[in-house]
XYZ file of C-alpha atoms in Angstrom:
723
model
C -114.331 -95.095 5.651
C -116.579 -96.059 2.743
C -116.425 -99.703 3.896
C -117.545 -98.649 7.377
C -120.418 -96.674 5.849
C -121.542 -99.736 3.884
C -121.395 -101.904 7.031
C -123.551 -99.394 8.923
C -126.036 -99.347 6.049
C -126.320 -103.143 5.968
C -126.731 -103.235 9.760
C -129.553 -100.696 9.738
C -131.482 -102.639 7.093
C -130.997 -105.847 9.071
C -132.307 -104.231 12.238
C -135.564 -103.416 10.526
C -136.157 -106.672 8.705
C -138.077 -107.863 11.752
C -140.622 -105.079 11.233
C -143.144 -106.199 8.603
C -144.045 -103.882 5.740
C -147.719 -102.965 5.976
C -149.960 -101.628 3.258
C -152.252 -98.978 4.710
C -155.916 -99.220 3.867
C -158.898 -97.297 5.194
C -159.554 -99.867 7.913
C -155.975 -100.586 9.026
C -153.616 -98.729 11.321
C -149.868 -98.624 10.911
C -149.289 -99.423 14.571
C -147.662 -96.830 16.774
C -146.115 -97.693 20.104
C -149.288 -96.292 21.753
C -151.851 -97.913 19.451
C -154.086 -98.724 22.449
C -154.640 -95.016 23.185
C -157.664 -94.342 20.991
C -159.744 -91.181 20.756
C -163.101 -91.403 18.937
C -163.987 -88.096 17.309
C -167.744 -87.638 17.063
C -169.225 -85.524 14.303
C -170.753 -82.265 15.514
C -174.532 -82.007 15.462
C -174.624 -78.214 15.785
C -172.359 -75.230 15.273
C -169.366 -74.525 17.519
C -168.575 -70.952 18.527
C -164.851 -70.351 19.163
C -165.003 -68.300 22.358
C -163.225 -70.400 25.009
C -166.567 -71.310 26.636
C -167.444 -75.015 26.364
C -171.222 -74.710 26.531
C -172.175 -76.377 23.217
C -173.880 -79.804 23.405
C -171.175 -81.381 21.240
C -168.565 -80.638 23.895
C -170.728 -82.311 26.528
C -171.001 -85.404 24.322
C -167.328 -85.506 23.273
C -164.906 -88.100 24.609
C -162.268 -86.730 26.997
C -158.609 -87.480 26.303
C -157.358 -88.057 29.839
C -155.434 -88.685 32.057
C -152.104 -87.134 31.089
C -148.835 -88.924 31.902
C -145.635 -87.298 33.127
C -142.752 -87.051 30.637
C -140.460 -84.625 32.491
C -138.792 -84.381 34.909
C -139.390 -88.153 35.035
C -141.612 -90.349 32.895
C -143.363 -92.252 35.661
C -146.903 -91.839 36.929
C -149.605 -89.313 36.145
C -149.143 -85.566 35.807
C -149.634 -83.504 38.953
C -151.445 -80.807 36.953
C -154.019 -82.722 34.930
C -155.537 -81.784 31.561
C -158.468 -82.722 29.346
C -158.765 -82.584 25.559
C -162.027 -82.810 23.601
C -162.475 -82.982 19.826
C -165.290 -82.869 17.312
C -165.562 -82.041 13.608
C -167.866 -81.089 10.772
C -167.517 -81.034 6.986
C -165.254 -77.982 7.082
C -163.017 -78.165 10.142
C -161.635 -79.985 13.154
C -162.503 -78.489 16.569
C -160.446 -78.959 19.726
C -161.032 -77.832 23.291
C -158.534 -78.024 26.146
C -158.993 -77.692 29.890
C -155.768 -77.203 31.843
C -156.297 -77.529 35.562
C -154.057 -75.235 37.598
C -154.218 -75.516 41.384
C -150.697 -74.266 42.178
C -150.610 -70.661 43.464
C -148.821 -68.084 41.353
C -149.047 -66.436 37.959
C -149.206 -68.573 34.841
C -146.069 -68.231 32.737
C -146.707 -66.395 29.472
C -143.863 -64.726 27.632
C -145.841 -62.720 25.044
C -148.688 -62.759 22.521
C -146.307 -63.520 19.641
C -147.223 -66.345 17.283
C -144.944 -69.406 17.326
C -143.858 -68.748 20.895
C -140.751 -70.138 22.562
C -141.885 -73.529 23.847
C -139.716 -73.564 26.982
C -140.689 -70.054 28.149
C -144.484 -70.478 28.292
C -147.172 -72.592 29.897
C -148.615 -74.169 26.776
C -150.517 -76.913 25.053
C -149.353 -78.563 21.807
C -151.027 -81.092 19.540
C -149.235 -83.281 16.989
C -151.116 -84.794 14.042
C -149.744 -87.604 11.877
C -152.371 -87.346 9.162
C -150.839 -89.956 6.814
C -150.007 -92.511 9.534
C -146.345 -92.617 8.473
C -145.018 -91.558 11.917
C -142.597 -89.242 10.131
C -144.437 -86.162 8.813
C -147.327 -84.158 10.183
C -148.650 -80.883 11.579
C -148.507 -79.232 14.981
C -150.937 -76.726 16.496
C -150.765 -75.226 19.946
C -151.648 -72.380 22.249
C -149.841 -70.629 25.108
C -151.386 -69.367 28.326
C -151.527 -65.871 26.803
C -153.553 -67.223 23.857
C -150.619 -66.977 21.413
C -150.808 -69.443 18.514
C -148.289 -72.095 17.496
C -148.395 -73.848 14.108
C -145.810 -75.727 12.104
C -145.091 -78.620 9.799
C -143.434 -81.775 11.133
C -140.685 -83.893 9.586
C -138.095 -86.501 10.591
C -140.466 -87.974 13.164
C -140.439 -85.051 15.626
C -138.953 -81.847 14.158
C -141.390 -78.889 13.982
C -140.791 -76.012 11.552
C -142.591 -73.002 13.037
C -141.982 -70.646 10.108
C -144.999 -72.215 8.351
C -148.336 -70.437 8.964
C -151.931 -71.210 8.006
C -155.402 -69.878 8.772
C -157.110 -71.136 11.938
C -158.921 -69.752 14.985
C -158.334 -69.979 18.737
C -159.612 -68.340 21.928
C -158.414 -68.725 25.516
C -160.249 -67.949 28.784
C -158.662 -67.953 32.256
C -160.299 -69.093 35.507
C -158.894 -69.309 39.029
C -158.371 -73.076 38.900
C -157.923 -73.680 35.148
C -157.505 -72.143 31.736
C -159.526 -73.203 28.710
C -158.845 -72.926 24.978
C -160.863 -73.667 21.872
C -159.494 -74.164 18.335
C -160.962 -74.417 14.869
C -158.602 -75.841 12.222
C -160.042 -75.905 8.668
C -159.376 -79.178 6.885
C -158.143 -77.221 3.865
C -155.277 -75.857 5.993
C -153.659 -79.297 6.424
C -152.825 -82.262 4.187
C -154.416 -85.679 4.704
C -155.720 -88.675 2.699
C -159.174 -87.974 1.308
C -161.877 -90.285 2.638
C -159.765 -91.534 5.532
C -161.121 -91.965 9.045
C -157.933 -92.254 11.113
C -155.031 -90.043 12.086
C -152.347 -90.474 14.712
C -152.299 -87.828 17.450
C -150.740 -86.818 20.725
C -151.216 -83.882 23.079
C -148.538 -82.274 25.229
C -148.708 -79.816 28.112
C -145.867 -77.811 29.636
C -146.574 -76.392 33.106
C -143.623 -74.316 34.286
C -144.927 -73.661 37.802
C -144.526 -77.369 38.568
C -141.646 -77.832 36.060
C -143.716 -80.626 34.538
C -144.204 -81.747 30.945
C -146.963 -84.277 30.322
C -148.715 -85.998 27.427
C -151.876 -87.951 26.744
C -150.133 -90.935 25.137
C -147.015 -91.598 27.261
C -143.586 -90.706 25.839
C -140.207 -91.770 27.299
C -138.330 -88.811 28.776
C -135.418 -89.110 26.306
C -137.722 -88.209 23.405
C -139.691 -85.031 22.689
C -143.458 -85.225 23.141
C -143.562 -84.358 19.431
C -142.235 -87.847 18.649
C -144.723 -89.320 16.154
C -143.614 -92.842 17.069
C -145.495 -92.430 20.370
C -148.769 -90.971 19.142
C -152.151 -92.443 19.951
C -154.957 -92.960 17.433
C -157.867 -90.749 16.296
C -160.963 -92.357 14.807
C -163.465 -90.124 13.007
C -167.157 -91.074 12.978
C -167.342 -90.744 9.197
C -164.838 -90.459 6.355
C -163.243 -87.031 6.126
C -164.392 -84.721 3.323
C -162.937 -85.442 -0.088
C -160.385 -82.995 -1.298
C -161.175 -80.306 -3.793
C -158.940 -77.841 -5.517
C -158.203 -75.032 -3.077
C -156.751 -71.787 -4.332
C -155.183 -69.053 -2.235
C -153.651 -65.865 -3.559
C -151.406 -63.682 -1.412
C -150.599 -60.466 -3.276
C -148.317 -57.834 -1.809
C -147.318 -54.263 -2.537
C -144.390 -52.376 -1.101
C -142.581 -49.069 -1.221
C -139.071 -48.378 -0.016
C -136.449 -45.723 0.587
C -132.737 -46.552 0.708
C -129.478 -44.633 0.856
C -126.023 -46.222 0.637
C -123.719 -43.566 2.065
C -120.551 -45.659 1.659
C -120.904 -45.861 -2.113
C -122.428 -42.393 -2.423
C -125.314 -43.519 -4.612
C -127.721 -41.073 -3.001
C -131.321 -41.634 -2.023
C -133.264 -44.266 -3.966
C -137.009 -44.785 -3.946
C -138.705 -47.923 -5.166
C -142.144 -49.451 -5.350
C -143.239 -52.819 -6.630
C -145.702 -55.663 -6.286
C -145.692 -59.423 -6.353
C -147.667 -62.409 -5.166
C -147.585 -65.881 -3.734
C -150.216 -68.444 -4.638
C -151.157 -71.835 -3.226
C -153.076 -74.430 -5.214
C -154.151 -77.573 -3.396
C -154.708 -80.189 -6.080
C -155.732 -82.589 -3.340
C -155.623 -82.738 0.419
C -152.128 -84.215 0.064
C -150.491 -82.368 -2.854
C -149.830 -78.645 -2.997
C -148.424 -76.251 -5.616
C -146.809 -73.015 -4.428
C -146.157 -70.201 -6.895
C -144.336 -66.921 -6.386
C -143.643 -63.898 -8.555
C -141.217 -61.143 -7.629
C -141.090 -62.220 -3.972
C -139.871 -59.747 -1.387
C -138.516 -60.914 1.961
C -137.984 -57.566 3.675
C -140.166 -58.597 6.631
C -138.132 -61.726 7.463
C -136.449 -61.478 10.852
C -132.719 -60.740 10.688
C -130.206 -63.414 11.637
C -128.588 -63.346 15.051
C -124.899 -62.586 14.474
C -122.093 -64.604 16.045
C -118.385 -64.061 16.609
C -116.699 -66.307 14.047
C -113.413 -67.953 15.056
C -113.998 -71.018 12.845
C -112.263 -71.845 9.562
C -115.450 -72.531 7.685
C -118.659 -70.854 6.528
C -121.362 -70.416 9.166
C -124.851 -71.877 8.786
C -127.998 -69.749 9.201
C -131.480 -71.335 8.949
C -134.065 -70.610 6.270
C -136.911 -68.346 7.432
C -138.680 -67.449 4.181
C -142.246 -68.764 4.064
C -142.161 -69.936 0.433
C -139.462 -72.548 1.084
C -140.874 -74.077 4.263
C -143.777 -76.487 3.699
C -142.422 -80.015 3.150
C -138.935 -78.473 3.315
C -137.403 -81.816 4.349
C -138.127 -83.099 0.824
C -135.497 -80.660 -0.411
C -133.154 -79.849 2.474
C -133.289 -83.150 4.382
C -130.734 -84.964 2.225
C -127.244 -85.628 3.515
C -126.071 -84.207 6.835
C -126.363 -80.728 8.258
C -122.657 -80.352 7.399
C -122.887 -81.634 3.812
C -126.285 -81.207 2.164
C -126.833 -80.916 -1.610
C -129.572 -78.282 -1.314
C -129.667 -75.214 0.924
C -132.498 -72.871 -0.061
C -130.720 -69.750 1.229
C -128.394 -70.028 -1.773
C -131.353 -68.856 -3.882
C -131.785 -65.106 -3.769
C -128.617 -64.632 -1.719
C -126.809 -62.491 -4.307
C -129.555 -61.656 -6.820
C -133.322 -60.995 -6.597
C -135.688 -63.899 -7.223
C -137.851 -63.360 -10.306
C -140.321 -66.217 -9.925
C -140.654 -69.769 -8.726
C -142.865 -72.830 -8.427
C -142.834 -75.645 -5.877
C -144.886 -78.850 -5.977
C -144.751 -81.029 -2.868
C -146.761 -83.587 -0.985
C -147.906 -87.192 -0.844
C -148.850 -89.661 -3.564
C -150.694 -92.474 -1.855
C -149.683 -93.704 1.567
C -146.006 -94.390 0.996
C -144.712 -91.941 -1.630
C -143.773 -88.256 -1.311
C -142.572 -85.997 -4.116
C -140.988 -82.578 -4.316
C -140.240 -80.369 -7.297
C -138.965 -76.779 -7.220
C -137.968 -74.389 -9.977
C -136.712 -70.882 -9.227
C -135.262 -68.146 -11.449
C -133.135 -65.196 -10.313
C -132.622 -61.940 -12.172
C -129.449 -60.872 -13.935
C -127.373 -58.304 -12.036
C -124.194 -56.358 -12.750
C -122.218 -59.161 -11.055
C -124.174 -62.306 -11.913
C -125.903 -63.857 -14.892
C -129.526 -64.876 -14.541
C -129.769 -68.359 -13.087
C -132.292 -71.161 -12.912
C -132.452 -73.559 -9.965
C -134.259 -76.901 -10.196
C -134.663 -79.459 -7.416
C -136.535 -82.752 -7.746
C -136.911 -85.409 -5.065
C -138.898 -88.534 -4.364
C -139.221 -90.418 -1.075
C -140.558 -93.928 -0.472
C -141.587 -95.192 2.969
C -140.260 -98.652 3.883
C -140.655 -100.878 6.927
C -142.375 -99.250 9.900
C -140.972 -95.704 9.936
C -137.977 -95.650 7.583
C -137.671 -94.280 4.054
C -135.340 -93.936 1.136
C -135.180 -91.018 -1.253
C -133.555 -89.647 -4.389
C -132.675 -86.023 -5.134
C -131.500 -84.104 -8.190
C -130.317 -80.487 -8.023
C -129.522 -78.405 -11.100
C -128.088 -74.871 -11.205
C -127.973 -73.471 -14.719
C -126.640 -70.092 -15.838
C -128.872 -68.384 -18.403
C -127.831 -66.213 -21.359
C -124.274 -67.486 -21.223
C -121.629 -66.351 -23.718
C -121.175 -68.895 -26.497
C -117.694 -69.810 -25.280
C -118.883 -70.927 -21.833
C -120.884 -73.790 -20.362
C -121.653 -72.953 -16.759
C -123.701 -75.409 -14.690
C -123.636 -77.405 -11.475
C -125.617 -80.563 -10.760
C -125.911 -83.025 -7.900
C -127.707 -86.364 -7.782
C -127.989 -88.552 -4.733
C -129.614 -91.308 -2.705
C -130.496 -91.309 1.025
C -131.759 -94.041 3.331
C -133.208 -92.918 6.682
C -133.636 -95.406 9.492
C -136.184 -95.015 12.298
C -137.225 -98.034 14.354
C -140.763 -98.506 15.612
C -139.923 -97.512 19.205
C -137.531 -94.732 18.090
C -134.611 -96.301 19.986
C -132.680 -96.803 16.727
C -132.095 -93.995 14.236
C -129.685 -93.654 11.378
C -128.901 -92.575 7.858
C -126.897 -93.636 4.825
C -126.358 -91.412 1.780
C -124.315 -91.165 -1.402
C -124.294 -88.030 -3.574
C -122.345 -87.063 -6.687
C -121.819 -83.687 -8.324
C -121.459 -82.889 -12.033
C -119.772 -79.778 -13.408
C -117.861 -78.628 -16.512
C -114.887 -80.921 -17.080
C -116.321 -83.565 -14.702
C -113.165 -84.194 -12.636
C -112.820 -87.272 -10.435
C -113.685 -87.478 -6.733
C -116.977 -85.575 -6.922
C -118.704 -87.670 -4.272
C -120.046 -87.159 -0.762
C -121.044 -90.149 1.343
C -122.059 -90.647 4.937
C -123.493 -93.120 7.427
C -124.814 -92.708 10.955
C -126.292 -95.109 13.499
C -127.673 -94.080 16.911
C -129.148 -96.024 19.817
C -130.890 -94.076 22.579
C -132.630 -95.121 25.789
C -133.414 -93.280 29.027
C -129.895 -93.851 30.341
C -127.605 -94.395 27.392
C -127.037 -92.835 23.990
C -124.476 -94.260 21.573
C -123.823 -92.833 18.119
C -121.342 -93.598 15.364
C -121.141 -91.371 12.301
C -118.923 -91.370 9.250
C -118.489 -89.035 6.272
C -116.321 -88.978 3.142
C -116.256 -85.973 0.804
C -114.151 -85.909 -2.364
C -111.786 -83.046 -3.170
C -113.834 -82.026 -6.210
C -117.323 -82.455 -4.781
C -119.144 -79.218 -5.611
C -122.748 -78.485 -4.592
C -123.143 -74.793 -5.395
C -126.788 -74.841 -4.265
C -125.960 -76.791 -1.116
C -124.138 -76.259 2.138
C -120.707 -77.907 2.001
C -118.265 -75.905 4.130
C -115.302 -78.238 3.467
C -114.264 -80.907 0.957
C -111.493 -83.457 0.568
C -111.777 -85.221 3.928
C -112.901 -88.366 5.732
C -114.625 -88.153 9.100
C -115.235 -90.662 11.891
C -117.069 -89.615 15.049
C -118.147 -91.926 17.884
C -120.173 -90.426 20.731
C -121.446 -91.928 23.976
C -123.497 -90.512 26.847
C -124.635 -92.166 30.054
C -127.216 -90.565 32.379
C -128.181 -91.419 35.940
C -131.835 -90.540 36.701
C -132.201 -90.373 40.498
C -135.472 -88.342 40.404
C -134.511 -85.983 43.212
C -133.479 -82.331 43.169
C -130.982 -83.470 40.563
C -133.274 -85.118 38.032
C -130.473 -86.517 35.896
C -126.702 -86.307 35.569
C -124.106 -88.065 33.528
C -121.040 -88.085 31.333
C -120.670 -87.556 27.590
C -117.678 -88.263 25.352
C -117.624 -87.069 21.734
C -114.640 -87.896 19.497
C -114.523 -86.139 16.120
C -111.716 -87.250 13.785
C -110.910 -85.803 10.352
C -108.537 -87.419 7.861
C -107.214 -86.344 4.464
C -107.944 -88.454 1.332
C -104.957 -90.673 2.209
C -106.375 -91.237 5.729
C -103.734 -89.163 7.501
C -105.200 -87.268 10.434
C -105.664 -83.545 9.791
C -107.912 -82.642 12.731
C -109.568 -83.918 15.848
C -111.949 -82.419 18.400
C -112.362 -84.503 21.563
C -114.982 -83.268 24.035
C -115.378 -84.700 27.548
C -118.256 -83.300 29.591
C -120.446 -83.890 32.649
C -123.975 -82.507 32.851
C -126.642 -81.964 35.499
C -130.376 -81.362 34.996
C -132.175 -80.007 38.057
C -135.790 -80.352 39.134
C -136.482 -76.657 38.437
C -135.445 -77.250 34.789
C -132.129 -75.465 35.121
C -129.021 -77.232 33.844
C -125.270 -77.186 34.349
C -122.534 -78.623 32.127
C -118.774 -78.473 32.346
C -116.071 -80.140 30.353
C -112.782 -80.089 28.502
C -112.155 -79.914 24.764
C -108.932 -81.178 23.194
C -108.167 -80.094 19.606
C -105.577 -80.837 16.955
C -105.412 -79.140 13.549
C -103.088 -79.454 10.582
C -104.096 -76.484 8.454
C -104.954 -77.229 4.828
C -105.121 -73.508 3.955
C -103.763 -70.278 5.396
C -106.004 -69.168 8.265
C -106.520 -66.036 10.339
C -108.293 -67.072 13.570
C -109.360 -63.477 14.275
C -110.793 -62.857 10.765
C -109.669 -59.213 11.053
C -105.857 -59.330 10.769
C -103.660 -59.120 7.707
C -101.662 -62.101 8.966
C -102.368 -65.828 8.761
C -101.189 -69.116 10.154
C -99.517 -70.989 7.316
C -101.020 -73.969 5.511
C -99.271 -77.190 6.544
C -98.566 -76.018 10.107
C -99.907 -78.128 12.987
C -101.346 -77.105 16.369
C -102.495 -78.926 19.509
C -104.621 -76.901 21.899
C -107.530 -77.182 24.318
C -109.418 -75.689 27.207
C -112.101 -76.055 29.844
C -115.642 -74.693 29.672
C -118.723 -74.380 31.860
C -122.326 -73.749 30.789
C -125.362 -72.892 32.913
C -129.022 -72.260 32.020
C -131.417 -70.815 34.617
C -135.069 -71.909 35.035
C -137.246 -70.636 32.165
C -140.138 -69.822 34.497
C -138.227 -66.997 36.164
C -139.087 -63.502 34.953
C -135.349 -62.871 34.877
C -133.619 -65.758 33.160
C -130.179 -66.268 31.724
C -127.762 -68.696 30.206
C -124.018 -68.368 29.808
C -120.945 -70.290 28.755
C -117.385 -69.424 29.740
C -114.194 -71.048 28.470
C -110.444 -70.614 28.892
C -107.512 -72.394 27.302
C -104.978 -72.450 24.503
C -105.941 -71.647 20.904
C -103.651 -72.591 18.012
C -100.276 -71.081 19.063
C -101.775 -68.670 21.602
C -104.451 -68.378 24.277
C -108.175 -67.692 24.314
C -110.910 -66.990 26.791
C -114.526 -66.100 26.134
C -117.908 -65.708 27.739
C -121.157 -65.784 25.794
C -124.847 -66.178 26.481
C -128.157 -64.382 26.850
C -129.902 -62.356 29.551
C -133.680 -61.958 29.536
C -136.449 -60.252 31.445
C -140.158 -60.232 30.632
C -143.032 -58.026 31.674
C -145.512 -60.720 30.753
C -147.161 -60.896 28.387
C -146.416 -57.554 26.744
C -142.663 -56.887 26.821
C -139.746 -59.264 26.442
C -136.199 -57.905 26.822
C -133.155 -59.996 25.854
C -129.459 -59.338 25.475
C -127.201 -61.680 23.505
C -123.560 -61.194 24.343
C -120.138 -62.551 23.450
C -116.741 -61.373 24.648
C -113.767 -63.128 23.054
C -110.149 -62.472 24.083
C -107.525 -64.003 21.760
C -103.834 -63.534 22.494
C -101.804 -64.943 19.609
C -98.070 -64.311 19.265
C -96.584 -61.818 16.822
C -97.263 -60.798 14.117
C -100.864 -61.048 15.430
C -102.133 -58.350 17.733
C -103.869 -59.103 21.019
C -107.520 -59.216 19.891
C -110.542 -58.477 22.062
C -113.954 -58.699 20.413
C -117.359 -57.684 21.749
C -120.678 -58.699 20.243
C -123.764 -57.244 21.935
C -127.332 -57.823 20.772
C -130.040 -56.117 22.841
C -133.543 -56.920 21.619
C -136.873 -55.389 22.595
C -139.967 -57.385 21.648
C -143.309 -55.707 22.387
C -146.575 -57.539 21.723
C -149.403 -55.060 22.150
C -151.975 -57.756 21.331
C -152.277 -60.997 19.375
C -152.173 -58.952 16.163
C -149.817 -56.005 16.753
C -146.086 -56.485 17.322
C -143.000 -54.309 17.420
C -139.411 -55.563 17.558
C -136.168 -53.615 17.785
C -132.942 -55.606 17.435
C -129.566 -53.875 17.780
C -126.352 -55.801 17.033
C -122.961 -54.293 17.803
C -120.244 -56.489 16.277
C -116.590 -55.489 16.710
C -115.402 -58.289 14.435
C -117.477 -56.853 11.561
C -116.800 -53.279 12.725
C -120.521 -52.592 12.419
C -123.611 -51.757 14.415
C -126.925 -52.794 12.893
C -130.365 -51.559 13.943
C -133.425 -53.410 12.705
C -136.903 -52.241 13.721
C -139.979 -54.092 12.549
C -143.635 -53.203 13.113
C -146.242 -55.813 12.178
C -150.035 -55.457 12.173
C -151.925 -58.663 11.371
C -155.146 -56.927 10.357
C -156.688 -60.136 8.947
C -155.730 -63.819 9.384
C -152.285 -64.312 7.773
C -152.560 -60.815 6.214
C -150.095 -58.209 7.418
C -148.804 -54.674 7.173
C -145.062 -54.367 7.882
C -142.946 -51.298 8.463
C -139.238 -52.208 8.569
C -136.345 -49.832 9.262
C -132.690 -50.900 8.946
C -129.540 -48.890 9.570
C -125.850 -49.823 9.683
C -123.312 -47.605 11.475
C -119.522 -47.424 11.664
C -118.502 -47.784 15.330
C -116.418 -44.896 16.540
C -117.491 -42.185 14.115
C -121.071 -43.512 14.187
C -121.568 -42.404 10.609
C -124.310 -44.287 8.803
C -123.109 -46.811 6.227
C -126.551 -47.349 4.740
C -130.156 -47.255 5.768
C -133.490 -48.380 4.384
C -137.183 -48.048 5.173
C -139.738 -50.500 3.718
C -143.531 -50.487 3.902
C -145.155 -53.741 2.818
C -148.747 -54.976 2.771
C -149.901 -58.558 2.166
C -153.416 -59.983 1.936
C -154.469 -63.639 1.918
C -157.318 -64.222 -0.541
C -158.831 -67.630 0.154
């Protein structure tokens, strides 16, 4: 397996040797695929009022970014619903104006006023800025038809992390034949090279009434319009303002009530304060500080019924960890990464932390994080340090190094508790985005330093409109230990080819095709211990609905005792082998419908018994004020004695009310039979100033059946952004 990984690594480097390494200067452009799409941004001669009315002289003089090209359902020709984008700037901010022509009868689709809206459920406009011309990292800003904002940081060439927020303004006005938006984005809210005059940019529009996605610089349909490899070019009249130290302070205060009825601790009242701070040393390098952070306002995770043998993954949502997060969490694979920020503060409160991240020059990025957690009755105080550096090579590729250190503080003299990981990653991305890949090697260090503390992987993918081929490989040693990472299993070798072929007839069925994914796991001696073979056929329809059906064949030789239900006192024995499989079908309705739904149903054998399940989500919106959803999962497992016939329900009704662009209320109820718990989480948010909020959060957990409360809490929190 390691030999295969080395071969893949050599092949990826060879593929890119044809792409010359360019040194970026003020007057050169690191060519994108759409380098001939150029927008000249003129400097404003007078003030711009953000009101959605384009009556200022600078808008009349601005160049129009038009026409827009179709991306979906097919990437041929011009968009049916056309759009225009105008830009100007001054010494403080970038201004954008959008005109979205709408001549199709019917209401515009707008789910709610909530910030960072669901892209597929709204008519919307998005912009993507590659400020350092590396076609890998950037910023995204957008607006929905309701006027809801979208902002996020970009990494890996197209991924957008929407949990990042910054200060900016936007207003939207509706007319019979169009809707118009204006934006003002302060330069201090984004990172860019001081004195530069060029960014890469693209604009994307989703119009659900015509089921059409379009962009200014054309993008092949197999890629997202966020793909920075297909951006056009922005030229500013004059060099952008030089950076200066920017300082933002975000203090918070909170008070809380809690009562844990199960442990009988009685009512507890608490009050505290803390702060976050942001220091921009330059327009490219940022220092984040936090003291006594509180994350009570973070949205709760959506629960799932767990029938897997390994730990589940839940994404990071805490604001402090998000900007440039790929510098820390982007190493390795999703299934074996040396750093997973949710490990910090999971079992003990965070005392304080600092995070330095950003660019040094055109080709280098750095990241440094240091966090300390408090001592509790169960855990010593701990210090977490992460350091990384990334160097851009060739056109869009990079290599990086990471070091992670977890140190226990105030240890007894007889102990030496620590965990460290060091590693190297190479990320491949070809100029046209058709080739992608990765190679990595990581090693852990811990007391005693046993052998086989490595994790290594390689992946190579080729993707066009019709065909996608991927080969991935992983090897993880038995003693590899990344306590601050996400490594659900160790002591295995993995090989996984995958191929998909799509026909694109451009009719009522826009595309259809077959996919085969073969996942193979081997023990350290390369004896097979597991495989998951998935054969599927998929259809994408013109109304943006989709249908997929297939068959999954599985084989497992258990390495540890395992209870598939997670609720019995019985287990399948380690060393026993099972071959099982079943058929499934998945359907997703059109997002534009007020009532929309998606569901997956499956039936087959499961280990030494049988299983059937249905899961999905139902939704209805009273746009743009109320959005009702219901997550559901019903799992029926019938395993032979000594297991009992197990039927599990998981129901998650959610009510999301957006009274305005600044006032929101969410109630999320999750009834989980597998956990024998019902959780209620209610959150009220008032954004009384830009990025400044008052939260009122109520949480209660009940025992199903008796409906006695396990524990409940009420938190009032206020934050204010001083900038």
